[in-house]
Amino acid sequence: MSSASSSSSSVVLPGDPPGGRRAMAVWGIGVSVYFVAVIFRTSLGVAGLDAADRFHVNASALSTFSILQLLVYAGMQIPVGLLVDRLGTKKVLTIGVVLFTAGQLGFAFSPSYGTALASRALLGCGDALTFISVLRLGTRWFPARRGPMIAQLAGLVGMAGNLVSTLVLSRLLHGVGWTAAFAGSALAGVVVLVLLLLFLKDHPEGHEPEPLPHQGAAYVRRQIAASWREPGTRLGLWVHFTTQFPAMVFLLLWGMPFLVQAQGLSRATAGELLTLVVLSNMVVGLVYGQIIARHHAARLPLALGTVAATATVWAVTVAYPADTAPMWLLVVLCTVLGACGPASMIGFDFARPANPAERQGTASGITNMGGFVASMTTLFAIGVLLDATGDDYAIAFSAVFVLQALGISQILRLRGRVARRERERLVASRVETVHVPV
């Protein structure tokens, strides 16, 4: 690591939050809300085939569940960022918990496809309020130098929620049935709501943010425009867009049908492979967080390397000449897909330093839209192509390459501008640090 990088990562800015045990405790409550939200979000991934039977729908209609949920999620990211900047974390998370718990309960008791869709939309609305809030909570309670690791830890906890969905909810679903499994899981939402209301605080004492004047639409336009003007925000969006969606598509809906219908695996074996994606994500998240914290310049190579590895293994799997891919190749695919989530978190490491504290929520919301727009588009494309080709997964799964190519072109276009702006900010911060009274 260069001396410049070392000095910039070790400096504590004036007014930086102290971190410590209390910060971990408060942040832990916030991230537990995200943990439950991810359980609810990914619950359809283990229930896709059951949902198709329960509501008598085809592949396109089944994909609409996840598409609508992600459409709501992606569409709310900028409004959520503005809300977090305006109202604070606690209020926004409270609204989120109420909404996603109601959505999970509604899905449990839905008698028809239409009411189930409405429930998933409500769940997506609540889910949309969680992650940006947790990122903002981290910036309010921990020093800036801890940002990359805290963001990766948040993603890791989300993957733990995915693991619970894969291992626990899938067994409940086939043990106690649809209604009992989804209604029972909704109790977790009630538990985190109580913890949130009793113990969560937006910021430590002495680190209150400056109050923002109420300026209505003009304030909203300025926040969005100022965030978007920063190349780091735009690069963050495209990194998130390009890296996240293959694993999201696989875990959220199409992994289980692909492994069971196209690869001839049992549901139990398919579930183990989906679990491998989650476990790989958790391990890679810790590794990426440590690497980026020590070597800031590794951000883009890690992101692009993950995209290249994902595209290569995905292509080999869907184009395998035999009727089914060998188990070793499926294991490699699921292991590599585990890197997509941690790589997507790198997008926030471009957006965060590019924006001041009062725009962190808005900038994170713009960044977070990327992967979910890509996931929503790919979920829809795969469903349509499966229906059009008679369930030809090789053709349908090739939709992934189109979005990866688009994302890479934008990343390469923006990287030079972002590097220049970051060098300018580093020089400016050194000048300011020299003049800080000791």
XYZ file of C-alpha atoms in Angstrom:
438
model
C 0.000 0.000 0.000
C 1.274 3.434 -0.878
C 2.011 5.991 1.780
C -0.731 8.177 0.410
C -3.265 5.445 0.783
C -2.024 4.602 4.225
C -2.223 8.129 5.515
C -5.676 8.721 4.120
C -7.040 5.541 5.641
C -5.616 6.217 9.085
C -6.617 9.837 9.526
C -9.588 10.533 11.818
C -11.522 13.530 10.608
C -12.662 16.191 13.054
C -16.120 15.265 14.305
C -15.759 11.611 13.245
C -18.023 9.322 15.341
C -16.100 7.316 17.939
C -17.358 3.795 17.173
C -16.876 1.304 20.015
C -19.182 -1.142 21.794
C -22.187 1.141 21.990
C -21.942 1.802 18.263
C -21.848 -1.943 17.586
C -24.883 -2.511 19.822
C -26.985 0.198 18.166
C -25.855 -0.754 14.675
C -26.601 -4.386 15.532
C -30.246 -3.511 16.140
C -30.462 -1.704 12.816
C -28.795 -4.518 10.913
C -31.119 -7.070 12.560
C -33.988 -5.272 10.829
C -32.177 -5.719 7.509
C -31.563 -9.386 8.403
C -35.295 -10.019 8.780
C -36.090 -8.001 5.645
C -33.776 -10.243 3.612
C -35.420 -13.382 5.025
C -38.773 -12.078 3.824
C -37.362 -10.825 0.488
C -35.752 -14.158 -0.401
C -38.511 -16.382 0.947
C -39.985 -16.699 -2.537
C -36.686 -18.141 -3.775
C -37.301 -21.361 -1.838
C -41.058 -21.298 -2.511
C -41.075 -20.564 -6.250
C -42.232 -24.008 -7.361
C -44.796 -24.136 -4.533
C -46.100 -20.685 -5.521
C -46.500 -21.803 -9.134
C -48.613 -24.761 -7.966
C -50.562 -22.790 -5.346
C -51.566 -19.961 -7.689
C -51.576 -21.996 -10.954
C -49.221 -19.687 -12.868
C -46.540 -20.118 -15.560
C -42.912 -18.922 -15.562
C -43.699 -15.362 -16.670
C -46.397 -14.927 -14.054
C -44.156 -16.465 -11.396
C -41.361 -14.038 -12.240
C -43.852 -11.175 -11.832
C -43.798 -11.764 -8.053
C -40.105 -10.921 -7.830
C -40.226 -8.294 -10.583
C -42.960 -6.330 -8.837
C -41.172 -6.608 -5.511
C -37.922 -5.370 -7.043
C -39.708 -2.692 -9.077
C -41.104 -1.228 -5.870
C -37.730 -1.619 -4.153
C -35.713 0.016 -6.934
C -38.235 2.790 -7.512
C -38.139 3.769 -3.848
C -34.377 3.977 -3.404
C -33.981 7.692 -4.125
C -37.103 8.646 -2.109
C -35.815 6.467 0.738
C -32.427 8.167 0.616
C -34.126 11.546 0.835
C -36.325 10.329 3.698
C -33.340 9.047 5.655
C -31.486 12.325 5.155
C -34.590 14.215 6.286
C -36.218 12.049 9.008
C -33.343 9.964 10.343
C -32.826 6.221 10.568
C -35.173 5.248 13.389
C -38.345 6.654 11.857
C -37.642 5.216 8.417
C -36.748 1.769 9.765
C -39.903 1.713 11.881
C -42.070 2.338 8.846
C -40.122 -0.319 6.947
C -40.617 -3.022 9.576
C -44.359 -2.412 9.747
C -44.703 -2.609 5.970
C -42.588 -5.701 5.294
C -44.142 -7.598 8.208
C -47.621 -6.796 6.915
C -46.527 -7.935 3.449
C -45.218 -11.264 4.740
C -48.440 -11.876 6.682
C -50.514 -10.967 3.656
C -48.544 -13.401 1.498
C -49.179 -16.163 4.036
C -52.961 -15.798 3.784
C -53.315 -14.727 0.137
C -56.138 -16.697 -1.493
C -55.315 -15.627 -5.052
C -52.517 -14.558 -7.361
C -53.667 -10.917 -7.263
C -53.635 -10.594 -3.480
C -50.284 -12.398 -3.341
C -48.857 -9.841 -5.796
C -50.146 -6.975 -3.656
C -48.549 -8.541 -0.581
C -45.178 -8.877 -2.280
C -45.380 -5.244 -3.405
C -46.045 -4.188 0.198
C -43.133 -6.331 1.346
C -40.885 -4.751 -1.282
C -41.922 -1.300 -0.088
C -40.907 -2.062 3.490
C -37.738 -3.852 2.419
C -36.741 -0.791 0.385
C -36.553 1.292 3.559
C -34.006 -0.908 5.349
C -30.614 -1.111 3.670
C -30.033 2.591 3.017
C -31.064 3.262 6.607
C -28.534 0.737 7.898
C -25.769 2.273 5.778
C -26.656 5.711 7.123
C -26.640 4.345 10.685
C -23.122 3.048 10.111
C -21.849 6.428 8.888
C -23.390 8.122 11.951
C -21.885 5.726 14.521
C -18.492 4.674 13.084
C -15.403 6.562 11.841
C -15.214 7.036 8.073
C -12.202 4.724 7.774
C -14.432 1.847 8.955
C -16.943 2.454 6.163
C -15.907 -0.339 3.761
C -15.843 -3.007 6.469
C -19.124 -1.878 8.045
C -20.829 -1.942 4.636
C -19.496 -5.431 3.909
C -20.633 -6.622 7.349
C -24.115 -5.305 6.620
C -24.137 -7.266 3.385
C -22.874 -10.342 5.238
C -25.733 -10.122 7.742
C -28.141 -9.843 4.820
C -26.673 -13.040 3.402
C -27.184 -14.677 6.776
C -30.862 -13.803 6.356
C -30.766 -15.472 2.964
C -29.215 -18.525 4.623
C -32.044 -18.691 7.139
C -34.533 -18.478 4.301
C -32.787 -21.283 2.429
C -32.232 -23.622 5.366
C -35.043 -22.896 7.808
C -37.963 -21.454 5.877
C -37.707 -24.079 3.141
C -37.978 -26.831 5.750
C -40.869 -25.091 7.491
C -42.613 -24.723 4.155
C -42.530 -28.438 3.471
C -43.105 -29.353 7.115
C -45.981 -27.184 8.349
C -47.301 -25.828 5.055
C -47.511 -22.506 3.249
C -49.655 -20.452 5.642
C -48.013 -21.553 8.880
C -44.493 -21.095 7.485
C -45.008 -17.564 6.168
C -47.190 -16.397 9.059
C -44.779 -17.847 11.614
C -41.807 -16.129 10.000
C -43.652 -12.793 10.233
C -43.197 -12.937 14.025
C -39.542 -12.035 13.480
C -40.731 -8.668 12.201
C -42.569 -8.024 15.451
C -39.463 -8.861 17.503
C -37.160 -6.470 15.628
C -39.820 -3.738 15.763
C -39.823 -3.889 19.571
C -35.997 -3.768 19.715
C -35.943 -0.875 17.281
C -38.458 1.209 19.198
C -36.797 0.602 22.576
C -33.083 0.838 21.871
C -32.127 2.338 18.504
C -30.714 5.878 18.319
C -29.900 7.780 15.136
C -26.487 9.032 16.291
C -24.220 9.193 19.375
C -24.402 12.110 21.775
C -22.506 15.126 20.535
C -22.695 14.062 16.889
C -26.083 15.435 15.943
C -26.293 16.401 12.276
C -27.014 19.956 11.289
C -30.788 20.448 10.955
C -31.864 20.684 7.326
C -34.250 23.502 6.416
C -37.600 22.411 5.001
C -37.405 23.487 1.386
C -39.855 21.112 -0.303
C -39.355 20.164 -3.918
C -36.390 22.491 -4.337
C -34.498 20.619 -1.620
C -35.294 17.262 -3.248
C -34.107 18.423 -6.651
C -30.891 19.828 -5.222
C -30.103 16.679 -3.260
C -30.611 14.411 -6.262
C -28.853 16.705 -8.718
C -25.845 17.270 -6.452
C -25.470 13.537 -5.794
C -25.824 12.631 -9.475
C -23.260 15.231 -10.559
C -20.605 13.359 -8.622
C -18.943 10.776 -10.906
C -18.410 8.598 -7.830
C -22.165 8.269 -7.349
C -22.690 7.248 -10.965
C -19.786 4.812 -10.900
C -21.172 3.351 -7.687
C -24.526 2.789 -9.392
C -22.952 0.992 -12.366
C -20.693 -1.156 -10.197
C -23.740 -2.197 -8.185
C -25.735 -2.734 -11.399
C -23.115 -4.966 -13.011
C -22.057 -7.098 -10.055
C -25.139 -7.846 -7.976
C -27.832 -9.170 -10.288
C -26.602 -12.658 -11.370
C -26.638 -13.953 -7.799
C -29.822 -12.046 -6.980
C -31.649 -13.606 -9.939
C -30.346 -17.056 -9.010
C -31.242 -16.822 -5.320
C -34.423 -14.812 -5.573
C -36.239 -16.985 -8.098
C -34.585 -18.885 -10.931
C -31.861 -20.888 -9.168
C -34.167 -23.539 -7.735
C -36.146 -24.157 -10.979
C -32.902 -24.241 -12.991
C -31.252 -26.782 -10.709
C -34.347 -28.972 -10.392
C -35.909 -28.758 -13.858
C -32.886 -28.190 -16.107
C -30.200 -30.034 -14.117
C -32.347 -32.844 -12.737
C -31.362 -32.363 -9.096
C -33.576 -33.047 -6.121
C -34.929 -30.107 -4.177
C -32.696 -31.038 -1.250
C -29.545 -30.990 -3.393
C -30.619 -27.772 -5.099
C -31.188 -26.210 -1.689
C -27.666 -27.193 -0.645
C -26.244 -25.470 -3.718
C -28.243 -22.318 -2.989
C -26.853 -22.475 0.540
C -23.363 -22.651 -0.945
C -23.991 -19.329 -2.736
C -24.878 -17.743 0.590
C -21.926 -19.242 2.482
C -19.526 -18.186 -0.264
C -20.993 -14.676 -0.110
C -20.338 -14.443 3.609
C -16.712 -15.580 3.320
C -15.943 -13.408 0.289
C -17.589 -10.405 1.982
C -15.129 -10.577 4.873
C -12.182 -10.953 2.488
C -13.266 -8.073 0.218
C -13.902 -5.808 3.197
C -10.397 -6.407 4.586
C -8.727 -5.959 1.190
C -10.500 -2.678 0.432
C -9.878 -1.300 3.933
C -6.128 -1.833 3.407
C -5.844 -1.212 -0.351
C -8.361 1.336 -1.594
C -7.127 0.971 -5.168
C -8.315 -2.662 -5.193
C -11.980 -1.622 -5.455
C -12.314 -1.600 -9.237
C -10.092 -4.652 -9.936
C -12.155 -6.668 -7.450
C -15.439 -5.553 -9.029
C -14.339 -6.188 -12.614
C -12.672 -9.474 -11.677
C -15.908 -10.665 -10.091
C -17.877 -9.772 -13.228
C -15.383 -11.608 -15.441
C -15.399 -14.722 -13.264
C -19.203 -14.749 -13.058
C -19.644 -14.347 -16.812
C -17.106 -17.092 -17.570
C -18.540 -19.729 -15.241
C -22.134 -18.792 -16.138
C -21.319 -19.236 -19.853
C -19.579 -22.584 -19.344
C -22.522 -23.875 -17.293
C -25.342 -22.898 -19.651
C -23.366 -23.958 -22.749
C -22.188 -27.295 -21.341
C -22.490 -29.849 -24.184
C -24.148 -32.620 -22.157
C -27.812 -32.588 -21.100
C -26.829 -31.576 -17.575
C -23.746 -29.918 -16.153
C -21.530 -31.986 -13.826
C -21.853 -31.391 -10.116
C -18.354 -29.951 -9.825
C -19.274 -27.221 -12.332
C -22.479 -26.366 -10.468
C -20.462 -26.112 -7.255
C -18.003 -23.747 -8.960
C -20.909 -21.669 -10.328
C -22.513 -21.295 -6.913
C -19.181 -20.494 -5.267
C -18.425 -17.755 -7.813
C -21.956 -16.339 -7.554
C -21.228 -15.863 -3.867
C -18.805 -13.062 -4.772
C -21.502 -10.987 -6.502
C -23.008 -9.550 -3.311
C -19.685 -8.403 -1.787
C -18.627 -6.968 -5.153
C -21.846 -4.945 -5.334
C -21.042 -3.365 -1.967
C -17.961 -1.827 -3.588
C -20.344 0.536 -5.367
C -21.043 2.272 -2.059
C -17.288 2.704 -1.533
C -17.263 4.933 -4.611
C -20.419 6.883 -3.729
C -19.714 7.412 -0.025
C -16.496 9.487 -0.229
C -17.893 11.471 -3.158
C -20.726 12.987 -1.084
C -20.909 14.928 2.202
C -22.775 13.557 5.217
C -26.020 15.383 4.436
C -26.240 13.601 1.053
C -25.191 10.093 2.118
C -28.721 8.698 2.093
C -29.538 10.142 -1.313
C -26.262 8.982 -2.880
C -26.640 5.498 -1.392
C -30.195 5.328 -2.718
C -29.015 6.141 -6.243
C -26.271 3.533 -5.996
C -28.574 0.861 -4.590
C -30.966 1.252 -7.506
C -28.402 -0.218 -9.878
C -28.370 -3.877 -8.931
C -32.101 -4.050 -8.364
C -32.940 -2.515 -11.728
C -30.615 -5.064 -13.342
C -32.148 -7.899 -11.306
C -35.685 -6.858 -12.162
C -34.866 -6.621 -15.864
C -33.156 -10.018 -15.909
C -35.905 -11.749 -13.925
C -38.433 -10.540 -16.469
C -36.273 -11.428 -19.473
C -35.609 -14.954 -18.219
C -39.311 -15.583 -17.547
C -40.322 -14.385 -21.018
C -37.551 -16.354 -22.735
C -38.398 -19.534 -20.834
C -42.021 -19.333 -21.967
C -40.988 -18.453 -25.536
C -38.425 -21.263 -25.872
C -40.180 -24.067 -24.028
C -38.029 -23.776 -20.896
C -34.668 -23.563 -22.660
C -32.507 -22.296 -19.795
C -29.398 -21.965 -21.983
C -31.103 -19.267 -24.058
C -32.992 -17.658 -21.176
C -29.961 -17.394 -18.882
C -27.946 -15.725 -21.668
C -29.836 -12.499 -20.864
C -27.270 -12.019 -18.101
C -24.489 -11.250 -20.581
C -26.340 -8.318 -22.138
C -26.616 -6.440 -18.866
C -23.049 -7.273 -17.863
C -21.778 -5.800 -21.133
C -23.798 -2.622 -20.599
C -22.533 -2.216 -17.053
C -18.882 -2.795 -17.907
C -19.013 -0.181 -20.674
C -20.279 2.427 -18.204
C -17.742 1.486 -15.529
C -14.864 1.875 -17.980
C -16.284 5.214 -19.153
C -16.462 6.700 -15.639
C -13.416 5.278 -13.894
C -10.954 7.979 -15.045
C -13.145 10.851 -13.863
C -13.680 9.228 -10.479
C -9.952 8.642 -9.976
C -9.228 12.331 -10.695
C -11.926 13.554 -8.279
C -10.686 11.251 -5.527
C -7.114 12.515 -5.938
C -8.405 16.104 -5.690
C -10.324 15.311 -2.497
C -7.297 13.586 -0.975
C -5.126 16.660 -1.558
C -7.835 18.946 -0.141
C -8.273 16.774 2.970
C -4.510 16.856 3.637
C -4.538 20.650 3.470
C -7.503 20.809 5.872
C -5.872 18.307 8.264
C -2.717 20.424 8.415
C -4.823 23.400 9.564
C -6.894 21.519 12.158
C -5.978 22.857 15.647
C -4.346 20.243 17.879
